[in-house]
Short mmCIF file of C-alpha atoms in Angstrom, two decimals:
data_model
loop_
_atom_site.label_atom_id
_atom_site.label_comp_id
_atom_site.label_asym_id
_atom_site.label_seq_id
_atom_site.Cartn_x
_atom_site.Cartn_y
_atom_site.Cartn_z
CA MET A 1 136.88 169.13 97.92
CA ARG A 2 136.78 167.09 100.77
CA LEU A 3 139.37 163.96 101.45
CA GLY A 4 138.55 161.42 104.47
CA ALA A 5 138.16 157.81 104.75
CA TYR A 6 135.34 155.68 106.22
CA THR A 7 136.58 154.38 109.61
CA ALA A 8 135.33 150.91 109.99
CA CYS A 9 138.90 149.73 108.37
CA LEU A 10 140.04 150.81 112.12
CA HIS A 11 137.36 149.49 113.77
CA ASP A 12 140.00 148.04 115.90
CA ARG A 13 141.32 151.50 117.74
CA PRO A 14 139.18 153.57 119.44
CA LEU A 15 137.83 156.47 117.22
CA ASP A 16 139.87 158.94 118.97
CA GLU A 17 143.02 156.18 117.53
CA ALA A 18 141.04 155.90 114.63
CA LEU A 19 141.31 160.50 113.86
CA THR A 20 144.23 161.02 114.14
CA ILE A 21 145.33 158.07 112.26
CA LEU A 22 142.90 160.75 109.08
CA ALA A 23 145.13 163.68 110.27
CA GLU A 24 147.88 162.47 110.26
CA LEU A 25 147.68 160.92 106.82
CA GLY A 26 146.61 164.56 105.95
CA LEU A 27 142.91 163.49 105.84
CA THR A 28 139.74 165.76 106.47
CA SER A 29 136.69 164.21 106.59
CA ALA A 30 135.15 160.65 108.04
CA GLU A 31 132.92 158.32 107.68
CA ILE A 32 130.82 156.75 110.58
CA ASN A 33 129.12 153.36 110.02
CA THR A 34 126.11 152.65 111.90
CA GLY A 35 124.05 150.43 111.67
CA GLY A 36 123.94 147.28 108.47
CA PHE A 37 126.33 144.61 107.60
CA ILE A 38 128.63 145.89 110.54
CA GLY A 39 128.76 147.20 113.66
CA ALA A 40 128.75 150.66 115.33
CA PRO A 41 131.46 150.83 117.16
CA HIS A 42 133.03 154.77 116.27
CA ILE A 43 129.91 156.13 117.39
CA PRO A 44 127.03 156.13 120.96
CA ILE A 45 124.37 156.25 119.06
CA ASP A 46 121.71 156.07 121.48
CA ASP A 47 123.34 158.46 123.47
CA LEU A 48 123.90 161.14 120.84
CA LEU A 49 119.87 160.98 120.03
CA ALA A 50 118.98 160.78 123.93
CA SER A 51 121.72 164.22 124.00
CA GLU A 52 122.18 167.71 122.31
CA THR A 53 125.34 167.87 125.06
CA ALA A 54 126.69 164.12 123.94
CA ARG A 55 126.36 165.47 120.01
CA GLN A 56 128.33 168.07 120.73
CA ASP A 57 130.34 166.40 122.31
CA TYR A 58 131.01 163.86 119.93
CA LEU A 59 131.60 166.57 117.09
CA GLY A 60 133.71 168.15 119.51
CA ARG A 61 136.02 165.30 118.76
CA PHE A 62 136.64 165.56 115.21
CA ASP A 63 137.50 169.02 115.55
CA GLN A 64 140.07 168.70 118.02
CA LYS A 65 141.73 166.61 115.03
CA GLY A 66 141.45 168.97 112.35
CA ILE A 67 138.29 166.22 110.77
CA THR A 68 134.97 166.97 109.68
CA LEU A 69 132.55 163.95 110.67
CA THR A 70 130.31 164.12 106.76
CA GLY A 71 128.02 161.39 106.43
CA LEU A 72 127.12 158.05 108.48
CA ASN A 73 127.30 154.62 106.98
CA CYS A 74 124.65 152.14 107.20
CA ASN A 75 125.39 150.19 104.25
CA GLY A 76 122.52 145.73 104.79
CA ASN A 77 120.11 145.08 102.76
CA PRO A 78 116.77 146.72 104.11
CA LEU A 79 114.69 144.31 101.31
CA ASN A 80 116.35 140.96 102.67
CA PRO A 81 112.97 138.39 103.11
CA ASP A 82 114.68 137.34 105.92
CA PRO A 83 113.27 138.56 109.34
CA ARG A 84 116.47 138.42 110.85
CA VAL A 85 117.77 140.42 108.58
CA GLY A 86 115.52 142.92 106.36
CA PRO A 87 113.37 144.71 109.73
CA LYS A 88 117.33 145.26 111.52
CA HIS A 89 118.55 146.61 107.93
CA ALA A 90 116.14 149.13 107.61
CA ALA A 91 115.31 150.30 111.03
CA ASP A 92 119.28 150.60 111.31
CA LEU A 93 118.65 153.52 108.45
CA HIS A 94 115.85 154.95 109.46
CA ARG A 95 117.79 155.76 112.69
CA SER A 96 120.62 156.99 110.98
CA ILE A 97 118.86 159.05 109.26
CA GLU A 98 117.43 160.32 112.20
CA LEU A 99 120.90 160.58 113.83
CA ALA A 100 122.41 162.40 110.42
CA ALA A 101 119.18 165.42 111.58
CA ALA A 102 120.49 165.33 114.72
CA LEU A 103 124.19 165.60 114.08
CA GLY A 104 123.41 168.28 111.36
CA VAL A 105 125.50 165.43 108.85
CA ARG A 106 123.38 165.33 105.57
CA ARG A 107 124.82 162.79 103.68
CA VAL A 108 123.92 158.23 105.18
CA VAL A 109 125.28 156.03 102.90
CA THR A 110 123.38 152.41 102.27
CA MET A 111 122.66 150.13 99.86
CA SER A 112 119.11 149.99 97.72
CA GLY A 113 119.51 146.90 99.04
CA LEU A 114 117.99 143.60 97.57
CA PRO A 115 114.37 141.40 98.16
CA GLY A 116 113.16 137.67 97.09
CA GLY A 117 111.87 136.89 94.00
CA HIS A 118 108.46 136.51 95.13
CA THR A 119 105.91 136.73 97.88
CA GLY A 120 107.31 134.02 100.71
CA ALA A 121 109.76 134.32 99.14
CA LYS A 122 113.38 133.78 102.05
CA THR A 123 115.56 134.81 100.29
CA ALA A 124 117.51 137.52 98.09
CA ASN A 125 117.05 137.30 94.85
CA TRP A 126 119.84 138.96 92.13
CA VAL A 127 118.15 138.80 88.59
CA VAL A 128 121.35 139.40 86.71
CA ASN A 129 120.08 139.06 83.16
CA PRO A 130 116.18 138.98 82.24
CA TRP A 131 116.17 137.22 79.67
CA ASP A 132 113.85 134.39 80.23
CA SER A 133 110.18 136.50 80.89
CA GLN A 134 110.35 134.95 84.74
CA PHE A 135 113.26 137.05 85.56
CA THR A 136 110.85 140.45 84.71
CA ASP A 137 108.39 139.01 86.70
CA MET A 138 110.05 138.99 88.97
CA LEU A 139 111.60 142.82 88.96
CA THR A 140 107.95 143.78 88.53
CA TYR A 141 108.20 142.32 91.75
CA GLN A 142 110.69 142.80 93.42
CA TRP A 143 110.03 146.55 91.81
CA ASP A 144 106.65 147.41 92.16
CA GLU A 145 105.56 145.39 95.32
CA VAL A 146 108.72 145.70 98.04
CA ALA A 147 111.21 148.70 96.34
CA VAL A 148 109.66 151.55 95.23
CA PRO A 149 107.67 150.88 98.21
CA PHE A 150 109.78 150.98 100.44
CA TRP A 151 111.89 153.78 99.08
CA THR A 152 109.14 156.00 98.71
CA ASP A 153 109.18 155.68 102.28
CA ILE A 154 112.76 156.62 102.53
CA GLN A 155 112.60 160.06 100.44
CA ALA A 156 110.01 160.78 102.53
CA ARG A 157 112.01 160.60 106.38
CA ALA A 158 115.12 162.11 104.23
CA ALA A 159 113.51 164.76 103.11
CA ALA A 160 111.57 165.59 106.87
CA ALA A 161 114.36 165.18 107.88
CA ASP A 162 116.39 167.77 104.77
CA VAL A 163 119.53 164.46 104.77
CA LYS A 164 120.57 163.29 101.56
CA VAL A 165 120.35 159.30 101.30
CA CYS A 166 123.40 157.84 99.17
CA ILE A 167 123.25 154.63 97.74
CA GLU A 168 126.26 152.54 96.59
CA MET A 169 125.70 152.02 92.96
CA HIS A 170 126.09 147.56 94.09
CA PRO A 171 125.66 144.45 92.19
CA HIS A 172 123.17 142.03 94.53
CA ASN A 173 120.83 145.00 94.47
CA ILE A 174 118.18 146.02 92.33
CA VAL A 175 120.29 149.66 92.32
CA PHE A 176 123.44 148.68 90.53
CA ASN A 177 124.33 151.33 88.44
CA PRO A 178 123.27 154.31 86.91
CA ALA A 179 120.23 153.32 84.85
CA THR A 180 118.85 151.83 88.18
CA LEU A 181 120.12 154.48 90.13
CA GLU A 182 117.86 156.66 87.75
CA ARG A 183 114.94 154.22 87.71
CA LEU A 184 114.52 154.56 91.36
CA VAL A 185 114.85 158.30 91.83
CA GLU A 186 112.41 157.82 89.10
CA ARG A 187 109.99 155.75 90.50
CA THR A 188 109.94 157.93 94.20
CA ASN A 189 109.93 161.54 93.20
CA ALA A 190 112.64 161.34 95.14
CA THR A 191 115.14 164.27 96.24
CA HIS A 192 116.59 163.56 98.84
CA VAL A 193 117.72 160.57 97.40
CA GLY A 194 120.70 159.36 94.82
CA ALA A 195 124.57 158.07 94.82
CA GLU A 196 127.34 157.78 96.64
CA MET A 197 129.44 157.07 93.72
CA ASP A 198 131.99 154.50 94.20
CA PRO A 199 133.67 153.34 91.52
CA SER A 200 135.31 150.07 92.74
CA HIS A 201 132.06 148.25 91.63
CA LEU A 202 131.82 150.10 88.11
CA PHE A 203 134.75 148.81 87.21
CA TRP A 204 134.19 145.87 87.59
CA GLN A 205 130.87 145.87 85.53
CA GLY A 206 132.53 147.25 82.75
CA ILE A 207 131.12 150.98 83.43
CA ASP A 208 133.41 153.74 83.18
CA PRO A 209 132.82 155.75 86.18
CA ILE A 210 134.01 159.09 85.26
CA ALA A 211 131.18 158.93 82.94
CA ALA A 212 128.98 157.42 85.29
CA VAL A 213 129.19 161.19 87.21
CA ARG A 214 128.35 163.48 83.76
CA HIS A 215 125.72 161.42 83.32
CA LEU A 216 123.98 161.71 86.89
CA GLY A 217 125.36 164.89 87.33
CA GLU A 218 123.66 166.51 90.41
CA LEU A 219 121.80 162.80 91.21
CA VAL A 220 125.68 162.26 92.88
CA PHE A 221 125.48 163.28 96.84
CA HIS A 222 128.80 161.82 98.32
CA ALA A 223 131.81 159.46 97.36
CA ALA A 224 133.91 156.75 97.90
CA ALA A 225 137.86 155.89 96.77
CA LYS A 226 138.41 151.92 96.46
CA ASP A 227 140.13 151.39 93.36
CA THR A 228 139.70 147.87 90.69
CA ARG A 229 142.22 145.94 89.40
CA ILE A 230 140.33 143.66 86.54
CA ASN A 231 142.84 140.96 86.02
CA ALA A 232 143.03 140.35 82.47
CA GLY A 233 144.06 136.49 82.60
CA ASN A 234 141.61 135.61 84.72
CA VAL A 235 138.63 137.81 83.29
CA LYS A 236 139.53 135.73 79.91
CA LEU A 237 138.91 132.38 81.25
CA HIS A 238 135.73 133.35 84.21
CA GLY A 239 134.56 136.06 83.41
CA VAL A 240 133.88 139.34 85.55
CA LEU A 241 131.00 137.26 87.23
CA ASP A 242 133.53 134.56 88.65
CA ASP A 243 131.51 132.39 91.18
CA ARG A 244 134.47 130.50 92.49
CA PHE A 245 133.67 131.90 95.76
CA THR A 246 133.55 129.28 99.55
CA PRO A 247 132.14 129.76 102.78
CA ALA A 248 134.51 130.94 105.17
CA PRO A 249 135.59 128.18 107.06
CA ALA A 250 134.27 128.75 111.29
CA ASP A 251 137.59 129.05 112.94
CA ALA A 252 137.84 132.20 110.29
CA GLU A 253 135.68 133.34 112.06
CA PRO A 254 133.28 135.08 109.13
CA LEU A 255 131.38 138.46 109.35
CA ASN A 256 128.24 138.41 110.32
CA LEU A 257 126.41 139.82 107.36
CA GLY A 258 122.46 138.88 109.25
CA GLY A 259 121.12 136.50 110.47
CA ALA A 260 123.45 132.86 109.50
CA ASN A 261 124.75 135.00 106.55
CA THR A 262 129.08 135.45 106.25
CA LEU A 263 131.40 137.34 104.28
CA ASN A 264 132.79 134.38 101.78
CA GLN A 265 136.75 133.75 100.94
CA TRP A 266 137.72 135.51 97.44
CA PRO A 267 139.12 133.33 95.36
CA ARG A 268 142.46 132.33 95.22
CA SER A 269 142.89 133.86 91.73
CA PRO A 270 139.77 136.46 91.24
CA SER A 271 139.00 137.70 87.59
CA TRP A 272 139.09 141.52 89.93
CA GLN A 273 140.03 142.47 93.57
CA PHE A 274 139.61 145.90 94.96
CA VAL A 275 142.70 147.46 96.01
CA ALA A 276 144.15 150.71 97.01
CA VAL A 277 144.15 154.15 95.85
CA GLY A 278 146.14 153.92 92.73
CA ARG A 279 146.97 150.46 92.38
CA GLY A 280 144.54 149.61 89.55
CA HIS A 281 143.87 152.71 88.15
CA GLY A 282 146.46 155.47 87.58
CA VAL A 283 146.26 158.29 89.50
CA ASP A 284 146.43 160.63 86.68
CA ASP A 285 144.79 158.65 83.69
CA PHE A 286 141.79 157.69 86.77
CA TRP A 287 141.65 159.66 89.65
CA THR A 288 141.92 163.37 88.52
CA PRO A 289 139.45 163.21 86.59
CA PHE A 290 137.17 161.37 88.38
CA LEU A 291 137.98 164.37 91.12
CA GLN A 292 137.80 166.92 88.50
CA ALA A 293 133.93 165.41 87.77
CA LEU A 294 132.88 165.27 91.13
CA ALA A 295 134.39 168.93 91.40
CA ASP A 296 132.18 169.66 88.22
CA ILE A 297 128.97 168.54 90.19
CA ASP A 298 129.87 169.67 94.02
CA PRO A 299 133.00 171.63 94.61
CA GLY A 300 133.16 170.80 98.53
CA MET A 301 131.50 166.69 98.08
CA ALA A 302 132.83 164.02 100.65
CA VAL A 303 135.55 161.55 98.90
CA ASN A 304 136.00 159.51 102.28
CA ILE A 305 138.75 156.46 101.36
CA GLU A 306 136.71 152.95 101.66
CA HIS A 307 140.69 150.54 102.37
CA GLU A 308 139.74 146.53 101.77
CA ASP A 309 143.00 146.20 100.33
CA ALA A 310 143.48 142.06 101.31
CA GLU A 311 147.24 142.75 99.82
CA LEU A 312 148.09 145.69 102.34
CA GLY A 313 148.31 146.27 105.68
CA GLN A 314 145.45 148.30 107.50
CA ILE A 315 147.70 151.69 107.89
CA GLU A 316 150.22 150.97 105.30
CA GLY A 317 146.33 150.60 102.97
CA LEU A 318 145.19 153.87 104.16
CA ARG A 319 148.72 155.08 103.69
CA GLN A 320 148.91 154.53 99.88
CA ALA A 321 145.00 155.13 99.51
CA ALA A 322 145.65 158.62 101.35
CA ASP A 323 149.03 160.46 99.12
CA ASN A 324 147.78 158.91 95.85
CA LEU A 325 143.83 160.47 96.43
CA ARG A 326 145.48 163.51 97.58
CA SER A 327 148.38 163.15 93.96
CA ALA A 328 145.37 163.42 92.75
CA ALA A 329 143.28 166.86 94.19
CA LYS A 330 145.76 169.08 93.39
CA ASN A 331 146.06 168.92 89.60
CA VAL A 332 141.95 169.30 90.69
CA LYS A 333 140.25 173.30 89.66
CA THR A 334 137.46 174.60 90.93
CA VAL A 335 134.73 177.40 90.33
#
């Protein structure tokens, strides 16, 4: 099993410095962003697509640090009906698959995307609970008219490139849990589309990530290490569908997510929040059996830390996550 980190949390530093930090934390794997919601400062995409020498030189920088490039990350919304967002994110995903094949990296992480609710819609629409037939009609449109054709094409591109596309099961997407992942795989006859197992978004939905791993089995291609703390007192009042997010002020320079869309501010006292590995669920109680379940599928699977713990600094959060993840891995048995 290869333990590492997704370097988006180190985008303010040059790639070589970021890789040095990972190596000093005892990590041996890196995942690099290649488009979608955020930029790609750690990878010169055009240069690498154009030159074999550039690709060898780039991979050599990882080798020098004892790090393996295990995945490209292109999380975004390729199904967004906003013409400023969806087509760009889709093109980024297409290019990421091409780049992964050229680099010999066999994993591209992304999200399934979310369309509008009907033809001509201008914004994405997530149907949370389709108790009313208008919402099942929306889902039928989203799946039949948008998602299945798009992902059938992605499956063909990925198979031709021999690259596995790993979907993060993320709310506000058509694929957000094991059942919707399986539905997409079945509807597209996919062999090269499966799951990136990020437990953080499953936790707050009430899904057991270990049960999800065991259920999906070989459909799990890749994994993230991000924890979630459930704040039980707030859940009692607001539930897990806590909608108290607010727009970030312009002077805070909120992250642009494409077009006019920006990342909102979290509630001050949320029902749940992302935390470093071990700060939401225990190393022995959760993280070791989680890694064991992954290793039972693929002993060489990459598990990359995604640091989004707002209570901890950049390096502090990575260090805590790395220490806890390596501690959890010590008791994992492989055949």
